[in-house]
mmCIF file of C-alpha atoms in Angstrom:
data_model
loop_
_atom_site.group_PDB
_atom_site.id
_atom_site.type_symbol
_atom_site.label_atom_id
_atom_site.label_comp_id
_atom_site.label_asym_id
_atom_site.label_seq_id
_atom_site.Cartn_x
_atom_site.Cartn_y
_atom_site.Cartn_z
ATOM 1 C CA MET L 105 -0.308 10.220 -19.909
ATOM 2 C CA GLN L 106 -1.450 12.212 -22.491
ATOM 3 C CA HIS L 107 -2.965 15.649 -22.868
ATOM 4 C CA SER L 108 -5.779 17.136 -25.878
ATOM 5 C CA GLY L 109 -6.812 20.701 -24.244
ATOM 6 C CA ASN L 110 -8.064 20.338 -20.509
ATOM 7 C CA ALA L 111 -8.330 16.446 -20.818
ATOM 8 C CA VAL L 112 -6.087 14.270 -19.291
ATOM 9 C CA THR L 113 -5.589 10.361 -20.450
ATOM 10 C CA ALA L 114 -3.067 8.047 -18.465
ATOM 11 C CA LEU L 115 -2.647 4.968 -19.959
ATOM 12 C CA THR L 116 -2.015 1.835 -17.385
ATOM 13 C CA PRO L 117 -0.953 -2.017 -18.001
ATOM 14 C CA GLY L 118 -2.734 -2.572 -15.220
ATOM 15 C CA ARG L 119 -1.684 -3.122 -11.467
ATOM 16 C CA LEU L 120 0.591 -6.135 -9.680
ATOM 17 C CA HIS L 121 -1.656 -6.564 -6.433
ATOM 18 C CA TYR L 122 -3.705 -9.056 -4.467
ATOM 19 C CA ILE L 123 -5.572 -6.851 -2.447
ATOM 20 C CA ASN L 124 -9.721 -7.781 -3.331
ATOM 21 C CA HIS L 125 -10.967 -5.037 -2.015
ATOM 22 C CA VAL L 126 -13.793 -3.105 -4.064
ATOM 23 C CA HIS L 127 -14.424 -2.386 -7.480
ATOM 24 C CA VAL L 128 -10.462 -3.182 -7.717
ATOM 25 C CA SER L 129 -10.095 -3.819 -11.260
ATOM 26 C CA GLU L 130 -12.194 -0.798 -12.840
ATOM 27 C CA LYS L 131 -9.991 1.846 -10.229
ATOM 28 C CA TYR L 132 -6.592 0.085 -11.756
ATOM 29 C CA CYS L 133 -7.224 -1.924 -14.230
ATOM 30 C CA LYS L 134 -8.637 -0.821 -17.676
ATOM 31 C CA PHE L 135 -6.225 -0.160 -20.345
ATOM 32 C CA ALA L 136 -7.126 3.896 -19.805
ATOM 33 C CA TYR L 137 -8.559 6.928 -17.735
ATOM 34 C CA SER L 138 -9.429 10.545 -18.775
ATOM 35 C CA SER L 139 -11.018 12.797 -16.412
ATOM 36 C CA GLU L 140 -13.402 13.632 -19.555
ATOM 37 C CA PHE L 141 -15.381 10.656 -19.574
ATOM 38 C CA GLY L 142 -14.027 9.101 -16.234
ATOM 39 C CA PHE L 143 -14.874 5.403 -15.941
ATOM 40 C CA SER L 144 -17.508 2.476 -15.614
ATOM 41 C CA VAL L 145 -18.097 -0.275 -12.695
ATOM 42 C CA PRO L 146 -20.199 -3.170 -12.783
ATOM 43 C CA ARG L 147 -24.091 -4.191 -12.207
ATOM 44 C CA SER L 148 -23.747 -6.977 -12.579
ATOM 45 C CA ASN L 149 -21.593 -9.576 -14.529
ATOM 46 C CA LYS L 150 -23.656 -11.949 -16.093
ATOM 47 C CA PHE L 151 -24.796 -9.385 -19.003
ATOM 48 C CA PHE L 152 -22.670 -7.638 -20.587
ATOM 49 C CA ASN L 153 -24.807 -4.511 -20.592
ATOM 50 C CA GLN L 154 -24.445 -4.603 -17.003
ATOM 51 C CA SER L 155 -20.577 -4.778 -17.182
ATOM 52 C CA GLY L 156 -19.271 -1.558 -16.690
ATOM 53 C CA ALA L 157 -16.397 -2.749 -19.167
ATOM 54 C CA ASP L 158 -15.572 0.083 -20.777
ATOM 55 C CA SER L 159 -11.797 0.634 -22.038
ATOM 56 C CA THR L 160 -10.868 -3.292 -21.305
ATOM 57 C CA LEU L 161 -10.974 -5.926 -22.361
ATOM 58 C CA SER L 162 -13.572 -8.548 -21.428
ATOM 59 C CA PHE L 163 -14.722 -12.229 -22.105
ATOM 60 C CA GLU L 164 -18.315 -13.412 -22.313
ATOM 61 C CA ILE L 165 -17.483 -17.384 -21.015
ATOM 62 C CA ASP L 166 -20.838 -19.390 -20.465
ATOM 63 C CA GLY L 167 -22.841 -16.434 -20.253
ATOM 64 C CA TYR L 168 -20.298 -13.782 -18.183
ATOM 65 C CA ILE L 169 -18.316 -11.700 -17.925
ATOM 66 C CA PHE L 170 -14.890 -11.018 -17.253
ATOM 67 C CA THR L 171 -12.060 -8.547 -17.206
ATOM 68 C CA ARG L 172 -8.674 -7.766 -16.407
ATOM 69 C CA ARG L 173 -7.834 -8.201 -12.883
ATOM 70 C CA LEU L 174 -4.562 -8.649 -12.430
ATOM 71 C CA SER L 175 -1.223 -8.727 -14.583
ATOM 72 C CA LEU L 176 0.875 -10.798 -13.989
ATOM 73 C CA LYS L 177 3.713 -9.300 -16.130
ATOM 74 C CA ILE L 178 3.684 -5.711 -17.107
ATOM 75 C CA SER L 179 5.993 -3.483 -18.747
ATOM 76 C CA VAL L 180 6.360 0.566 -19.493
ATOM 77 C CA LYS L 181 8.874 1.520 -22.828
ATOM 78 C CA GLU L 182 10.091 4.309 -24.754
ATOM 79 C CA ASN L 183 7.110 4.001 -26.292
ATOM 80 C CA SER L 184 4.570 1.244 -25.372
ATOM 81 C CA LEU L 185 2.823 -0.250 -22.033
ATOM 82 C CA PHE L 186 3.101 -4.764 -21.950
ATOM 83 C CA SER L 187 0.461 -6.641 -20.027
ATOM 84 C CA LEU L 188 1.045 -10.451 -19.251
ATOM 85 C CA TRP L 189 -2.905 -11.314 -18.366
ATOM 86 C CA SER L 190 -5.949 -13.792 -17.386
ATOM 87 C CA PRO L 191 -9.766 -12.900 -17.099
ATOM 88 C CA PHE L 192 -10.594 -16.804 -16.779
ATOM 89 C CA LYS L 193 -8.643 -19.881 -16.366
ATOM 90 C CA GLY L 194 -7.815 -20.878 -19.672
ATOM 91 C CA ILE L 195 -7.775 -17.323 -21.410
ATOM 92 C CA LYS L 196 -4.474 -15.738 -21.190
ATOM 93 C CA VAL L 197 -3.782 -12.234 -23.033
ATOM 94 C CA GLU L 198 -0.735 -10.229 -24.401
ATOM 95 C CA THR L 199 -1.536 -6.770 -25.301
ATOM 96 C CA THR L 200 0.389 -4.440 -25.801
ATOM 97 C CA LEU L 201 -1.356 -0.230 -25.785
ATOM 98 C CA ILE L 202 1.352 2.349 -27.739
ATOM 99 C CA PRO L 203 -0.253 5.687 -28.013
ATOM 100 C CA ILE L 204 -0.050 7.210 -30.555
ATOM 101 C CA GLU L 205 -2.212 11.092 -31.607
ATOM 102 C CA GLY L 206 -5.803 11.464 -30.468
ATOM 103 C CA GLY L 207 -5.864 7.915 -29.295
ATOM 104 C CA HIS L 208 -4.044 4.054 -28.571
ATOM 105 C CA ILE L 209 -3.426 0.995 -30.494
ATOM 106 C CA ARG L 210 -4.427 -2.046 -28.332
ATOM 107 C CA ARG L 211 -2.923 -5.044 -29.769
ATOM 108 C CA HIS L 212 -4.148 -8.768 -27.822
ATOM 109 C CA LYS L 213 -2.380 -12.088 -28.222
ATOM 110 C CA VAL L 214 -4.892 -14.201 -26.881
ATOM 111 C CA THR L 215 -4.087 -17.705 -26.186
ATOM 112 C CA SER L 216 -7.245 -19.859 -25.603
ATOM 113 C CA ASP L 217 -8.272 -23.286 -24.722
ATOM 114 C CA TYR L 218 -11.739 -22.915 -26.166
ATOM 115 C CA ASP L 219 -13.735 -20.335 -28.256
ATOM 116 C CA CYS L 220 -15.072 -17.981 -26.896
ATOM 117 C CA ILE L 221 -16.868 -13.780 -27.586
ATOM 118 C CA ALA L 222 -14.478 -11.263 -26.772
ATOM 119 C CA ARG L 223 -14.770 -7.180 -26.859
ATOM 120 C CA ASP L 224 -13.631 -4.971 -26.877
ATOM 121 C CA ALA L 225 -14.876 -1.155 -25.470
ATOM 122 C CA GLY L 226 -13.584 2.320 -24.978
ATOM 123 C CA PHE L 227 -14.792 4.980 -23.819
ATOM 124 C CA SER L 228 -17.725 5.215 -22.580
ATOM 125 C CA VAL L 229 -19.532 8.869 -23.911
ATOM 126 C CA SER L 230 -21.819 10.759 -22.308
ATOM 127 C CA CYS L 231 -25.215 10.208 -23.878
ATOM 128 C CA VAL L 232 -27.860 12.694 -20.744
ATOM 129 C CA ASP L 233 -30.086 15.475 -21.685
ATOM 130 C CA GLY L 234 -28.641 17.966 -23.295
ATOM 131 C CA ALA L 235 -25.395 16.442 -25.038
ATOM 132 C CA GLU L 236 -26.946 15.156 -28.247
ATOM 133 C CA CYS L 237 -25.291 11.957 -28.333
ATOM 134 C CA THR L 238 -24.745 10.484 -31.455
ATOM 135 C CA SER L 239 -23.386 7.156 -33.043
ATOM 136 C CA PHE L 240 -22.979 6.403 -36.400
ATOM 137 C CA GLU L 241 -20.542 3.284 -38.130
ATOM 138 C CA SER L 242 -18.765 4.594 -40.774
ATOM 139 C CA ASN L 243 -15.885 2.284 -43.236
ATOM 140 C CA GLY L 244 -15.257 -0.351 -40.028
ATOM 141 C CA VAL L 245 -14.977 2.803 -38.086
ATOM 142 C CA VAL L 246 -17.429 2.913 -35.420
ATOM 143 C CA THR L 247 -18.224 6.793 -32.890
ATOM 144 C CA VAL L 248 -20.114 8.048 -30.233
ATOM 145 C CA LYS L 249 -20.297 11.505 -29.744
ATOM 146 C CA ASN L 250 -21.946 14.390 -27.847
ATOM 147 C CA ASN L 251 -21.860 18.335 -27.972
ATOM 148 C CA PHE L 252 -18.578 17.943 -25.825
ATOM 149 C CA SER L 253 -16.543 14.609 -26.860
ATOM 150 C CA PHE L 254 -16.421 11.576 -28.764
ATOM 151 C CA CYS L 255 -14.853 8.039 -28.793
ATOM 152 C CA SER L 256 -14.401 5.492 -32.284
ATOM 153 C CA VAL L 257 -12.975 2.349 -32.022
ATOM 154 C CA GLU L 258 -12.053 0.780 -35.125
ATOM 155 C CA SER L 259 -10.329 -3.283 -35.475
ATOM 156 C CA THR L 260 -7.837 -3.527 -38.305
ATOM 157 C CA THR L 261 -8.128 -7.688 -37.707
ATOM 158 C CA GLY L 262 -12.104 -8.132 -38.655
ATOM 159 C CA GLY L 263 -13.937 -7.022 -35.490
ATOM 160 C CA THR L 264 -17.126 -5.986 -35.864
ATOM 161 C CA PRO L 265 -17.607 -2.279 -34.186
ATOM 162 C CA GLU L 266 -20.527 -1.511 -31.810
ATOM 163 C CA VAL L 267 -22.638 0.252 -29.703
ATOM 164 C CA VAL L 268 -23.266 -0.589 -26.181
ATOM 165 C CA SER L 269 -25.777 0.867 -23.430
ATOM 166 C CA PHE L 270 -24.663 0.212 -20.256
ATOM 167 C CA HIS L 271 -27.212 0.417 -17.282
ATOM 168 C CA PRO L 272 -27.475 4.703 -15.727
ATOM 169 C CA ASN L 273 -25.651 5.410 -13.772
ATOM 170 C CA THR L 274 -22.801 2.353 -13.722
ATOM 171 C CA SER L 275 -20.665 5.672 -14.825
ATOM 172 C CA LEU L 276 -19.329 7.631 -12.363
ATOM 173 C CA VAL L 277 -18.982 10.417 -14.096
ATOM 174 C CA TYR L 278 -22.140 10.301 -16.216
ATOM 175 C CA GLN L 279 -25.513 8.842 -15.420
ATOM 176 C CA LYS L 280 -26.292 7.995 -18.979
ATOM 177 C CA THR L 281 -23.148 7.326 -21.526
ATOM 178 C CA ALA L 282 -22.890 4.848 -24.834
ATOM 179 C CA THR L 283 -19.426 3.311 -25.673
ATOM 180 C CA PRO L 284 -18.416 2.744 -28.532
ATOM 181 C CA PHE L 285 -16.555 -1.069 -28.927
ATOM 182 C CA VAL L 286 -15.427 -3.945 -31.183
ATOM 183 C CA SER L 287 -16.718 -7.378 -30.729
ATOM 184 C CA TYR L 288 -14.072 -10.214 -31.061
ATOM 185 C CA LYS L 289 -14.573 -14.007 -32.272
ATOM 186 C CA ILE L 290 -11.980 -15.756 -30.136
ATOM 187 C CA LYS L 291 -11.037 -19.548 -31.373
ATOM 188 C CA LYS L 292 -9.230 -22.597 -29.256
ATOM 189 C CA GLY L 293 -5.417 -21.855 -29.583
ATOM 190 C CA ILE L 294 -3.931 -18.020 -30.835
ATOM 191 C CA THR L 295 -5.685 -15.198 -31.791
ATOM 192 C CA GLU L 296 -4.051 -12.026 -32.156
ATOM 193 C CA LEU L 297 -6.378 -8.967 -32.285
ATOM 194 C CA GLU L 298 -4.885 -4.909 -33.474
ATOM 195 C CA THR L 299 -8.263 -1.562 -31.786
ATOM 196 C CA ILE L 300 -7.631 1.430 -32.702
ATOM 197 C CA VAL L 301 -8.681 4.208 -29.919
ATOM 198 C CA LYS L 302 -10.232 7.681 -30.383
ATOM 199 C CA TYR L 303 -10.383 10.116 -28.690
#
């Protein structure tokens, strides 16, 4: 748990669950949950801007978006959280979350049977009327901010910083949002990624 002012962020290694109730992945399997930002749920898994894939690592495979649904192995240590998971048959991901001041680091070891695209997204920031929502990229860091909150992401392993506006009402808290993320090209074999998320 991380505390900053009145906001609380919880990092999670996911859940060892086998129950397929509605939006189980969004409720229990994202990397972090925030009282400030809330989280998003998908309208469709056919397009990234409909996927609601904030605060997670998603994979685009053959025109569909896949995220962490089931953690096969988890561990919680004093300064890190680990999970082994698979978004799709033929892809294995080992994720380590490391809390830091004002955010966290995500380290992923992806073992894939094929080439695909991965996107590591931060929190969805409110862009409702009056929130003065802006986004900008500087020195490899992409930031979305408004007049009361911000989220930024950067890659230390060569990803491309971008911003997505998920479809309206995918966020459980705000009608309109913008989400910073880093896009990675995953090659067949082993790829190691590191993303820094601050808020």
